[in-house]
XYZ file of C-alpha atoms in Angstrom:
70
model
C -4.170 142.998 159.563
C -3.047 144.438 156.222
C 0.583 144.147 155.187
C 0.360 147.063 152.754
C 0.762 150.633 153.945
C -2.194 152.800 153.142
C -1.199 155.835 151.129
C -2.746 159.070 152.294
C -5.325 160.339 149.823
C -3.671 163.711 149.278
C -0.540 162.067 147.781
C -1.157 160.852 144.234
C 1.191 158.102 143.059
C 4.278 159.391 141.286
C 3.309 157.722 138.014
C -0.009 159.566 137.966
C 1.722 162.855 138.709
C 4.174 162.325 135.835
C 1.344 161.445 133.464
C -0.482 164.643 134.352
C 2.651 166.682 133.678
C 3.076 164.978 130.311
C -0.527 165.720 129.409
C -0.042 169.385 130.286
C 3.097 169.580 128.161
C 1.355 167.952 125.213
C -1.542 170.377 125.465
C 0.814 173.374 125.505
C 2.664 172.331 122.358
C 1.104 173.534 119.150
C 0.888 170.984 116.358
C 3.707 171.530 113.885
C 3.194 171.958 110.188
C 4.373 169.049 108.051
C 7.237 171.114 106.613
C 8.463 171.982 110.110
C 8.508 168.301 111.014
C 10.608 167.468 107.958
C 13.108 170.298 108.446
C 14.904 170.400 111.810
C 15.117 173.871 113.325
C 18.802 173.622 114.173
C 21.439 171.719 112.188
C 22.095 168.266 113.543
C 25.595 167.193 114.478
C 27.135 165.014 111.749
C 26.897 161.369 112.703
C 30.201 159.695 113.547
C 31.306 157.079 111.005
C 30.055 153.582 111.809
C 32.411 151.490 113.884
C 34.290 148.800 111.922
C 33.346 145.255 112.929
C 35.480 143.964 115.797
C 38.506 141.926 114.798
C 37.906 138.201 115.088
C 40.344 136.320 117.292
C 40.741 133.634 114.635
C 40.697 134.548 110.943
C 37.816 132.899 109.091
C 38.896 129.646 107.487
C 38.312 129.455 103.717
C 35.774 126.849 102.598
C 38.462 124.811 100.833
C 40.422 124.534 104.104
C 37.276 123.440 105.947
C 36.688 120.713 103.364
C 40.230 119.375 103.878
C 39.845 119.389 107.671
C 36.470 117.590 107.521
């Protein structure tokens, strides 16, 4: 007796269905010219400034202090 359920043949697996949709979408898109790839069609939102590094709980000990402690 098999433990696995047998899938009915008329139901393709979801992954296969998604792959077919992706293939159709790729076929519909026309290849872009190189210039179009380099220039975005709509202006991009300005990137937010990078986050400052998180504050350390303990300030870093200068090397001279480490030498005294060691």
